[in-house]
Amino acid sequence: MTLAIIHTRAGLGLEAPEVVVEVHLANGLPGMTLVGLPEAAVKESRERVRSALVNSGFDFPNTRRITLNLAPADLPKEGGRFDLPIALGLLVASGQVPPEALSGVECAGELALDGRLRPVTGVLPLAMATRRAGRRLIVPLANADEAALAGDLEVLPSDHLLEVVAHLLGQTPIAPHRSPSVVPTLEPGPDLAEVRGQHQARRALEVAAAGGHNLLFAGPPGTGKTMLASRLPGILPPLSEEEALEVAAIRSVSGLSHAEQWGVRPFRAPHHTASAVALVGGGSKPRPSEISLAHNGVLFLDELPEFSRHVLEVMREPMESGQIHIARASHERRYPAGFQLVAAMNPCPCGHLGDPRQACHCTAAQIPRYQARLSGPLLDRIDLQVEVPALAPEQLTSREAGESSAVVRERVLAVRERQAARGALNARLAGQALEEACALQAADRAWLAGVLERLKLSARAYHRVLRVALTLADLAGEARPGRDQLIEAIGYRQLDRLLKG
Ligand SMILES: [Zn+2]
C-alpha cells in the first residue's frame, strides 16, 4: 500500500463538506508536497504531523517522496483539524496501519508535537455530517461531548495519536463516547417578578414574546429597560431540539462552549461601538457574527441611536431574510440569523426629555438630530414601540412583586400554539395573509383608517398595528382583533408620532 485515502471534513459556515486526504508514497527525491491549494495553516500542519509521528515512535517515511492531496482543491482548509487525517494517511501509506482499519471512519483533530490530540472548532456541524454519511468519527477527547450532540453517531474520543493507532490495530479498542446527559439547562434566568411597576412595558414584553415582534423601549436612564429586555428569553417557549442544535452548531464554529448553554435561548447584547463586521459579519475570518449568535434568541441593542448608521443599515437585509450571506472569492458562507430584536433608547442625548425627576438640558436642535439617527427602514421592522417612563419614588420602593416569568410564559405558549395552527408567527405575517388572519369588521377597518390618517401614520404603520392587534386578540382568546385590540395596538406606535415615521 503506497496510496492511502482518509475521510474528513472542511468547515464552510455551518456546513461541513467532505474532504478526502490522499497520501501517496513514491520513490524519488525525498520530501513532502502538499497539493489541493491548502492555506498556510495546513502547511504548518506538515511540521506538527512529522513531530507527532516521530515523537510517538512511528516511522516517518523520510526516504520517500510524499505527495499529500486534500481534495476537492477549492474548499477552504483553515485550522489544525487535518493533522490527524494526514498523520493516519501517512501511517496507512507506509504500511504501519492497515487501510481497512479506516473504512467507515472519519476523523479530525489537531496534533501537538508530542502526539497528543487538541480540540478543534466546528466539531458539531462536522459530526452531524458524519452521521448523515453513516460513518464513525474519531475526535479529540475534548470535542467528544460536542460531537455526541449530533445524536445517532458512534463517537470515538481519544487523547493521543498512540491511542488512535492502538484502536485501529485492534489492540486497545476505544469505547464509544456515551452521549452527555444533555438535559436542557433549567437554571432559571432573570425573572420578571423582580421588575417593579412598568405595567405597560411588561405588557409589551409579553406581546413581543407571544407574537415574535421586535420591540423598542424608549425612556430615561435607570427605568429598567435593560432589566426588562434581558427577561424576554425567559418568557419565550423552550427551544425545540432542532433549534437547540442550530444554536449549538453556531457556537461550535465560533469556538464557544456549548455544554452549559445547551437548550438556552441566546441573549446577545453587543455594545454600540460594535463594528458592522462584529455585528453582522464579514471580515477576513468569516466567523458567525452577533446576529448569528443571537439566532433563535434575542438581540438586544441598548442605546440604539448611538450605533453607527451604517451598522444599522446593514442589519436590514438579514432581518428580512433571517440569514446572512458572506461572499468570499470562491465560496459563499451562509449563517442563520433569525433573531428577535429588542432595542432601547433614551428620548434625547441627556436622557431626561419628559422625565419629571430631572430636567432635560438638551438644545432644541440636539433632540431631533438625535432621534433622526434611527434609520426609518429599521424602525419599520419594529412592531412595538413603548415608552418606559421614570417611576415615582413610591413605585420604586413598592414591595408588590409582579407576575413571575413562568406565569407569563404559560400565556405565551398558548398563543404560540394558535399561531402554529395558522402556520406563521404574527410578526411574520404581511399583505394578504395578514389581512385574512385579522378579518377586521368593516366598521373597525374604517375607524382604524381614520385614526391613522389623523395621527399621520404611514401605510406600513397600518400593517404593524394589524400584526400587534392580532397578537392581542390571540392573547385575549378572540377570533379576530376588535376595537379594544386596535386601540391598544395604536398605543404601541408612540414613537411614530415622536419620530414622524
Ligand atoms: Zn435631554
Coordinates of C-alpha atoms and ligand atoms in Angstrom, one line a residue:
M1 CA 0.0 0.0 0.0
T2 CA 1.5 3.3 -1.1
L3 CA -1.7 5.2 -1.6
A4 CA -3.9 6.0 1.4
I5 CA -7.3 7.6 1.5
I6 CA -8.7 9.2 4.7
H7 CA -12.1 10.9 5.1
T8 CA -12.5 14.1 6.9
R9 CA -14.4 17.5 6.5
A10 CA -13.8 21.1 6.0
G11 CA -15.8 23.9 7.7
L12 CA -17.8 26.2 5.5
G13 CA -20.2 28.2 7.5
L14 CA -22.4 25.7 9.3
E15 CA -21.8 23.1 6.6
A16 CA -19.0 20.5 6.7
P17 CA -18.3 19.3 3.2
E18 CA -16.3 16.1 2.8
V19 CA -12.6 16.3 2.2
V20 CA -10.6 13.3 1.1
V21 CA -6.9 13.2 2.3
E22 CA -4.9 11.2 -0.2
V23 CA -1.3 10.3 0.7
H24 CA 0.9 8.8 -1.9
L25 CA 4.5 7.5 -1.3
A26 CA 6.8 7.1 -4.2
N27 CA 10.4 6.5 -4.9
G28 CA 12.3 9.6 -5.9
L29 CA 13.7 12.7 -4.3
P30 CA 12.7 12.6 -0.6
G31 CA 10.3 15.4 0.5
M32 CA 6.7 16.2 1.2
T33 CA 4.5 18.1 -1.3
L34 CA 1.0 19.4 -0.4
V35 CA -1.4 19.8 -3.2
G36 CA -5.0 20.9 -3.1
L37 CA -4.2 24.6 -2.5
P38 CA -4.2 24.4 1.3
E39 CA -3.8 27.5 3.2
A40 CA -0.8 28.4 5.3
A41 CA -2.2 26.7 8.3
V42 CA -2.2 23.4 6.6
K43 CA 1.5 23.9 5.7
E44 CA 2.2 24.2 9.4
S45 CA 0.3 21.0 9.9
R46 CA 3.1 19.3 7.9
E47 CA 5.6 20.1 10.7
R48 CA 3.3 19.1 13.5
V49 CA 2.4 15.8 11.9
R50 CA 6.1 15.0 11.3
S51 CA 7.0 15.7 15.0
A52 CA 3.9 13.9 16.4
L53 CA 4.7 10.8 14.4
V54 CA 8.4 10.7 15.3
N55 CA 7.8 11.5 19.0
S56 CA 5.1 8.8 19.2
G57 CA 7.7 6.2 17.9
F58 CA 6.3 5.7 14.4
D59 CA 8.4 5.6 11.3
F60 CA 8.2 8.8 9.3
P61 CA 8.8 7.9 5.6
N62 CA 11.8 10.1 5.4
T63 CA 13.4 8.4 2.4
R64 CA 10.3 8.5 0.1
R65 CA 8.7 11.2 -1.9
I66 CA 5.4 12.0 -0.2
T67 CA 2.5 13.6 -2.0
L68 CA -0.4 14.8 0.1
N69 CA -3.6 15.9 -1.7
L70 CA -6.6 17.4 0.1
A71 CA -9.5 17.2 -2.3
P72 CA -11.5 18.9 -3.5
A73 CA -8.9 21.6 -4.0
D74 CA -11.2 24.6 -3.8
L75 CA -12.6 24.2 -0.3
P76 CA -11.2 26.4 2.4
K77 CA -8.9 24.4 4.7
E78 CA -8.0 26.5 7.7
G79 CA -7.1 25.2 11.1
G80 CA -5.4 22.2 12.5
R81 CA -8.3 19.8 12.0
F82 CA -6.5 18.0 9.2
D83 CA -3.5 16.9 11.3
L84 CA -4.9 13.6 12.4
P85 CA -6.2 12.6 9.0
I86 CA -2.8 13.5 7.4
A87 CA -1.0 11.5 10.1
L88 CA -3.2 8.5 9.7
G89 CA -2.8 8.7 5.9
L90 CA 1.0 8.6 6.3
L91 CA 0.7 5.6 8.6
V92 CA -1.6 3.7 6.2
A93 CA 0.5 4.6 3.1
S94 CA 3.7 3.4 4.9
G95 CA 2.1 0.2 5.9
Q96 CA 2.0 0.9 9.7
V97 CA -1.8 0.7 9.8
P98 CA -3.9 -1.5 7.5
P99 CA -6.2 0.5 5.2
E100 CA -9.3 -1.5 6.1
A101 CA -9.0 -0.2 9.7
L102 CA -10.2 3.2 8.4
S103 CA -13.1 2.1 6.3
G104 CA -16.3 3.7 7.5
V105 CA -14.3 6.1 9.7
E106 CA -13.9 9.8 9.6
C107 CA -11.5 11.8 11.8
A108 CA -10.5 15.3 12.7
G109 CA -8.1 16.7 15.3
E110 CA -5.0 18.9 15.8
L111 CA -1.8 17.2 16.9
A112 CA 0.6 18.6 19.5
L113 CA 4.3 17.9 18.7
D114 CA 4.2 15.0 21.2
G115 CA 1.3 13.3 19.6
R116 CA -1.5 14.5 21.9
L117 CA -4.8 15.5 20.3
R118 CA -6.0 19.0 20.7
P119 CA -9.6 20.1 20.2
V120 CA -10.8 21.9 17.0
T121 CA -13.7 24.3 16.4
G122 CA -16.8 23.4 14.4
V123 CA -17.0 19.8 15.5
L124 CA -20.8 19.7 15.9
P125 CA -21.5 20.5 12.2
L126 CA -18.8 18.0 11.3
A127 CA -20.3 15.3 13.5
M128 CA -23.8 16.0 12.0
A129 CA -22.4 15.5 8.5
T130 CA -20.6 12.3 9.6
R131 CA -23.8 10.9 11.0
R132 CA -25.6 11.6 7.7
A133 CA -22.8 9.8 5.9
G134 CA -23.3 6.8 8.2
R135 CA -19.6 6.7 9.4
R136 CA -17.9 6.6 12.8
L137 CA -16.0 9.6 14.0
I138 CA -12.6 9.8 15.8
V139 CA -12.2 13.2 17.5
P140 CA -10.1 14.6 20.3
L141 CA -11.4 13.8 23.8
A142 CA -12.1 17.5 24.5
N143 CA -14.5 17.6 21.5
A144 CA -16.4 14.3 22.4
D145 CA -19.3 15.8 24.3
E146 CA -19.9 18.3 21.5
A147 CA -19.7 15.6 18.7
A148 CA -22.2 13.4 20.7
L149 CA -24.8 16.2 20.4
A150 CA -25.2 15.1 16.8
G151 CA -27.2 12.2 18.0
D152 CA -27.2 8.8 16.4
L153 CA -23.4 8.6 15.7
E154 CA -20.6 6.4 17.1
V155 CA -18.1 8.9 18.5
L156 CA -14.6 7.6 19.3
P157 CA -12.8 10.0 21.6
S158 CA -9.0 10.0 22.0
D159 CA -6.3 11.9 23.8
H160 CA -3.3 10.7 21.8
L161 CA -2.3 9.5 18.4
L162 CA -0.9 6.3 20.0
E163 CA -4.4 5.5 21.4
V164 CA -6.0 6.1 18.0
V165 CA -3.5 3.7 16.3
A166 CA -3.9 1.1 19.1
H167 CA -7.6 1.2 18.4
L168 CA -7.2 0.9 14.6
L169 CA -4.9 -2.0 15.1
G170 CA -7.4 -3.7 17.3
Q171 CA -5.1 -3.8 20.3
T172 CA -6.9 -1.5 22.7
P173 CA -10.4 -0.5 21.3
I174 CA -11.7 2.9 22.2
A175 CA -15.0 2.8 23.9
P176 CA -17.6 4.8 22.0
H177 CA -18.5 8.0 23.8
R178 CA -21.7 7.9 25.7
S179 CA -23.7 11.0 24.8
P180 CA -23.6 13.5 27.6
S181 CA -26.7 13.9 29.6
V182 CA -27.9 17.0 27.7
V183 CA -30.8 17.9 29.9
P184 CA -31.8 21.5 29.0
T185 CA -30.2 24.0 31.3
L186 CA -33.0 24.6 33.7
E187 CA -31.1 27.2 35.7
P188 CA -33.7 30.0 35.8
G189 CA -32.6 33.2 34.1
P190 CA -33.6 36.6 35.5
D191 CA -37.3 36.7 36.4
L192 CA -39.9 39.2 35.6
A193 CA -41.1 39.1 39.2
E194 CA -38.1 41.3 40.0
V195 CA -39.4 44.2 37.8
R196 CA -41.3 46.7 39.8
G197 CA -44.1 48.7 38.2
Q198 CA -43.7 49.4 34.4
H199 CA -47.0 47.7 33.6
Q200 CA -47.2 48.9 30.1
A201 CA -43.6 47.8 29.3
R202 CA -44.2 44.4 30.9
R203 CA -47.3 44.0 28.8
A204 CA -45.4 45.0 25.7
L205 CA -42.7 42.4 26.5
E206 CA -45.4 39.7 26.8
V207 CA -46.9 40.8 23.5
A208 CA -43.5 40.7 21.8
A209 CA -42.9 37.2 23.2
A210 CA -46.3 36.0 22.1
G211 CA -46.2 37.2 18.5
G212 CA -42.4 37.3 17.9
H213 CA -42.5 41.1 17.4
N214 CA -39.4 43.3 17.5
L215 CA -39.6 45.8 20.3
L216 CA -38.2 49.3 21.1
F217 CA -38.1 50.7 24.6
A218 CA -37.7 54.5 24.9
G219 CA -37.2 56.2 28.3
P220 CA -34.8 57.9 30.6
P221 CA -31.8 56.0 32.0
G222 CA -32.4 53.9 35.1
T223 CA -36.0 53.0 34.3
G224 CA -35.3 49.3 33.8
K225 CA -35.1 49.0 30.0
T226 CA -32.2 46.6 30.1
M227 CA -33.7 44.7 33.0
L228 CA -36.9 44.2 31.0
A229 CA -35.1 43.2 27.8
S230 CA -33.0 40.6 29.5
R231 CA -36.1 38.9 30.7
L232 CA -37.5 38.2 27.2
P233 CA -35.7 34.9 26.7
G234 CA -37.3 33.6 30.0
I235 CA -40.8 34.1 28.7
L236 CA -40.2 32.6 25.3
P237 CA -41.1 28.9 24.5
P238 CA -38.3 26.4 25.1
L239 CA -36.0 25.7 22.2
S240 CA -37.0 22.7 20.0
E241 CA -34.4 20.0 19.6
E242 CA -33.7 21.3 16.1
E243 CA -33.4 25.0 17.3
A244 CA -31.1 23.9 20.1
L245 CA -28.8 22.0 17.6
E246 CA -28.7 25.1 15.3
V247 CA -27.7 27.3 18.3
A248 CA -25.1 24.8 19.4
A249 CA -23.7 24.5 15.8
I250 CA -23.2 28.2 15.6
R251 CA -21.4 28.3 18.9
S252 CA -19.3 25.3 17.8
V253 CA -17.9 27.1 14.7
S254 CA -17.4 30.2 16.8
G255 CA -15.2 28.2 19.2
L256 CA -17.7 29.0 22.1
S257 CA -18.6 26.4 24.7
H258 CA -21.8 24.6 24.2
A259 CA -22.4 22.3 27.2
E260 CA -23.6 24.7 29.8
Q261 CA -25.6 26.6 27.1
W262 CA -27.5 23.6 25.6
G263 CA -31.1 24.5 25.1
V264 CA -30.8 28.0 26.3
R265 CA -32.2 30.8 24.2
P266 CA -29.4 33.1 23.2
F267 CA -29.4 36.7 24.5
R268 CA -26.7 38.8 22.9
A269 CA -26.2 42.4 23.8
P270 CA -23.4 43.9 21.7
H271 CA -22.1 47.4 22.6
H272 CA -23.0 50.3 20.5
T273 CA -19.3 50.7 19.5
A274 CA -19.5 47.2 17.7
S275 CA -18.4 47.3 14.1
A276 CA -20.5 46.1 11.2
V277 CA -18.3 43.1 10.9
A278 CA -18.7 42.1 14.6
L279 CA -22.5 42.7 14.5
V280 CA -23.4 41.5 11.0
G281 CA -20.4 39.6 9.6
G282 CA -17.7 39.7 7.0
G283 CA -14.1 40.4 7.6
S284 CA -11.1 38.2 6.8
K285 CA -12.2 35.3 9.0
P286 CA -15.8 34.8 8.3
R287 CA -17.0 33.6 11.7
P288 CA -20.6 33.9 12.9
S289 CA -21.4 37.5 14.0
E290 CA -23.5 38.7 16.8
I291 CA -26.7 38.4 14.8
S292 CA -26.0 34.8 14.1
L293 CA -25.0 34.1 17.7
A294 CA -28.5 35.6 18.5
H295 CA -30.2 33.1 16.1
N296 CA -33.3 31.6 17.7
G297 CA -32.9 34.1 20.5
V298 CA -32.8 37.8 21.4
L299 CA -30.5 40.5 20.1
F300 CA -30.5 43.5 22.5
L301 CA -29.3 46.8 21.2
D302 CA -29.1 49.3 24.0
E303 CA -28.7 53.0 23.2
L304 CA -29.9 52.3 19.6
P305 CA -29.2 55.9 18.3
E306 CA -25.5 55.5 19.3
F307 CA -25.0 52.6 16.9
S308 CA -23.4 53.8 13.7
R309 CA -26.0 54.3 11.0
H310 CA -24.0 52.1 8.6
V311 CA -24.2 49.2 11.1
L312 CA -28.0 49.6 11.4
E313 CA -28.4 49.8 7.7
V314 CA -26.5 46.5 7.0
M315 CA -28.8 44.8 9.6
R316 CA -31.8 45.3 7.4
E317 CA -31.3 42.6 4.9
P318 CA -30.6 39.8 7.4
M319 CA -33.6 41.0 9.5
E320 CA -35.7 40.4 6.4
S321 CA -34.2 37.1 5.3
G322 CA -33.3 35.6 8.7
Q323 CA -29.8 34.8 7.4
I324 CA -26.6 36.4 6.4
H325 CA -24.5 35.7 3.3
I326 CA -20.8 36.3 3.4
A327 CA -19.3 36.3 -0.1
R328 CA -15.7 35.1 -0.5
A329 CA -13.6 34.7 -3.5
S330 CA -14.5 31.1 -4.2
H331 CA -17.2 30.4 -1.6
E332 CA -20.2 31.9 0.0
R333 CA -20.9 31.2 3.6
R334 CA -24.4 31.4 4.9
Y335 CA -25.2 31.6 8.6
P336 CA -28.7 31.7 10.1
A337 CA -29.6 35.0 11.8
G338 CA -33.3 34.6 12.8
F339 CA -33.3 36.7 15.9
Q340 CA -35.8 38.8 17.8
L341 CA -34.7 42.4 18.2
V342 CA -35.2 44.4 21.4
A343 CA -33.8 47.9 21.3
A344 CA -33.6 50.6 23.9
M345 CA -33.0 54.3 23.6
N346 CA -33.1 57.5 25.7
P347 CA -35.6 60.1 24.4
C348 CA -32.8 62.6 23.9
P349 CA -29.0 62.8 24.3
C350 CA -29.1 63.6 28.0
G351 CA -31.8 61.1 28.5
H352 CA -34.2 63.2 30.5
L353 CA -36.7 64.6 28.0
G354 CA -40.1 64.1 29.6
D355 CA -38.5 63.0 32.9
P356 CA -40.3 64.5 35.9
R357 CA -37.4 63.8 38.2
Q358 CA -34.8 65.7 36.3
A359 CA -34.8 68.5 33.6
C360 CA -33.6 67.9 30.1
H361 CA -30.8 70.2 29.2
C362 CA -30.5 69.3 25.5
T363 CA -30.9 72.1 23.0
A364 CA -33.8 72.3 20.6
A365 CA -31.6 71.3 17.8
Q366 CA -30.0 68.4 19.5
I367 CA -33.1 66.4 20.1
P368 CA -34.4 65.9 16.5
R369 CA -30.8 65.3 15.4
Y370 CA -30.5 62.5 17.9
Q371 CA -33.8 60.9 17.1
A372 CA -33.1 61.2 13.3
R373 CA -30.2 58.9 13.8
L374 CA -32.6 56.0 13.8
S375 CA -33.0 54.6 10.4
G376 CA -36.6 54.7 9.2
P377 CA -36.3 51.2 7.5
L378 CA -35.1 49.7 10.7
L379 CA -38.0 51.3 12.7
D380 CA -40.2 49.8 10.0
R381 CA -39.3 46.4 11.3
I382 CA -40.1 47.1 14.9
D383 CA -43.7 46.5 15.6
L384 CA -43.8 47.6 19.2
Q385 CA -42.5 50.9 20.4
V386 CA -43.1 51.6 24.1
E387 CA -42.3 54.4 26.4
V388 CA -40.7 53.4 29.7
P389 CA -41.3 56.3 32.0
A390 CA -39.3 57.3 35.1
L391 CA -41.0 55.7 38.1
A392 CA -42.4 57.7 41.0
P393 CA -40.4 57.0 44.2
E394 CA -43.3 55.1 45.8
Q395 CA -43.3 52.7 42.9
L396 CA -39.6 52.1 43.1
T397 CA -39.9 51.0 46.8
S398 CA -43.1 49.1 46.3
R399 CA -43.0 45.6 47.7
E400 CA -45.6 44.4 45.3
A401 CA -44.0 41.8 43.1
G402 CA -45.0 41.5 39.5
E403 CA -46.1 38.3 37.9
S404 CA -43.3 35.7 37.5
S405 CA -41.8 34.7 34.2
A406 CA -43.3 31.2 34.5
V407 CA -46.8 32.6 34.7
V408 CA -46.3 34.9 31.7
R409 CA -44.7 32.1 29.7
E410 CA -47.7 29.9 30.1
R411 CA -49.8 32.5 28.3
V412 CA -47.2 33.0 25.6
L413 CA -47.1 29.2 25.0
A414 CA -50.8 29.1 24.5
V415 CA -50.7 32.0 22.0
R416 CA -47.8 30.4 20.1
E417 CA -49.9 27.3 19.6
R418 CA -52.7 29.3 18.0
Q419 CA -50.1 30.8 15.6
A420 CA -48.6 27.4 14.8
A421 CA -52.1 26.3 13.7
R422 CA -52.1 29.4 11.4
G423 CA -48.7 28.5 10.1
A424 CA -46.6 31.6 11.0
L425 CA -45.7 33.9 13.8
N426 CA -47.9 37.0 13.7
A427 CA -44.7 39.1 13.3
R428 CA -44.0 37.4 10.0
L429 CA -47.5 38.0 8.5
A430 CA -47.8 40.6 5.8
G431 CA -50.0 41.6 3.0
Q432 CA -52.9 39.4 2.1
A433 CA -52.1 36.7 4.8
L434 CA -52.2 39.4 7.5
E435 CA -55.5 40.9 6.2
E436 CA -57.1 37.4 6.1
A437 CA -55.9 36.5 9.6
C438 CA -57.2 39.7 11.0
A439 CA -60.5 39.8 9.1
L440 CA -61.5 43.1 10.6
Q441 CA -65.1 44.1 10.7
A442 CA -65.9 46.8 8.1
A443 CA -66.6 49.4 10.9
D444 CA -63.4 48.7 12.6
R445 CA -61.4 48.9 9.4
A446 CA -62.9 52.3 8.6
W447 CA -62.3 53.5 12.1
L448 CA -58.7 52.4 12.0
A449 CA -58.1 54.1 8.7
G450 CA -59.5 57.4 10.1
V451 CA -57.3 57.2 13.2
L452 CA -54.1 56.5 11.2
E453 CA -54.9 59.4 9.0
R454 CA -55.4 61.8 11.9
L455 CA -52.2 60.6 13.5
K456 CA -50.4 60.9 10.1
L457 CA -49.2 57.3 10.3
S458 CA -48.0 55.6 7.1
A459 CA -49.4 52.6 5.3
R460 CA -46.6 50.5 6.8
A461 CA -47.6 51.6 10.3
Y462 CA -51.1 50.2 9.4
H463 CA -49.6 46.7 8.9
R464 CA -47.7 47.0 12.2
V465 CA -50.8 47.9 14.0
L466 CA -52.7 44.9 12.5
R467 CA -49.9 42.5 13.4
V468 CA -49.8 43.6 17.0
A469 CA -53.6 43.7 17.2
L470 CA -53.7 40.1 16.0
T471 CA -51.4 39.0 18.8
L472 CA -53.5 41.0 21.3
A473 CA -56.6 39.1 20.0
D474 CA -54.7 35.8 20.4
L475 CA -53.8 36.7 24.0
A476 CA -57.4 37.7 24.7
G477 CA -58.7 34.4 23.1
E478 CA -60.6 36.3 20.5
A479 CA -61.1 35.0 17.0
R480 CA -60.1 38.4 15.5
P481 CA -59.0 41.8 16.6
G482 CA -61.8 44.1 17.8
R483 CA -61.8 47.8 18.7
D484 CA -60.1 47.2 22.1
Q485 CA -57.1 45.4 20.5
L486 CA -56.8 48.1 17.8
I487 CA -56.7 50.9 20.3
E488 CA -54.1 49.1 22.4
A489 CA -52.0 48.4 19.2
I490 CA -52.1 52.0 18.2
G491 CA -50.7 52.8 21.6
Y492 CA -47.6 50.9 20.7
R493 CA -46.8 53.3 18.0
Q494 CA -45.8 56.1 20.4
L495 CA -42.5 56.9 18.6
D496 CA -44.1 57.2 15.2
R497 CA -45.6 60.4 16.5
L498 CA -42.4 61.4 18.1
L499 CA -40.3 60.5 15.0
K500 CA -42.9 61.1 12.3
G501 CA -42.2 57.6 11.0
Ligands
ZN1 ZN -32.1 65.9 27.0

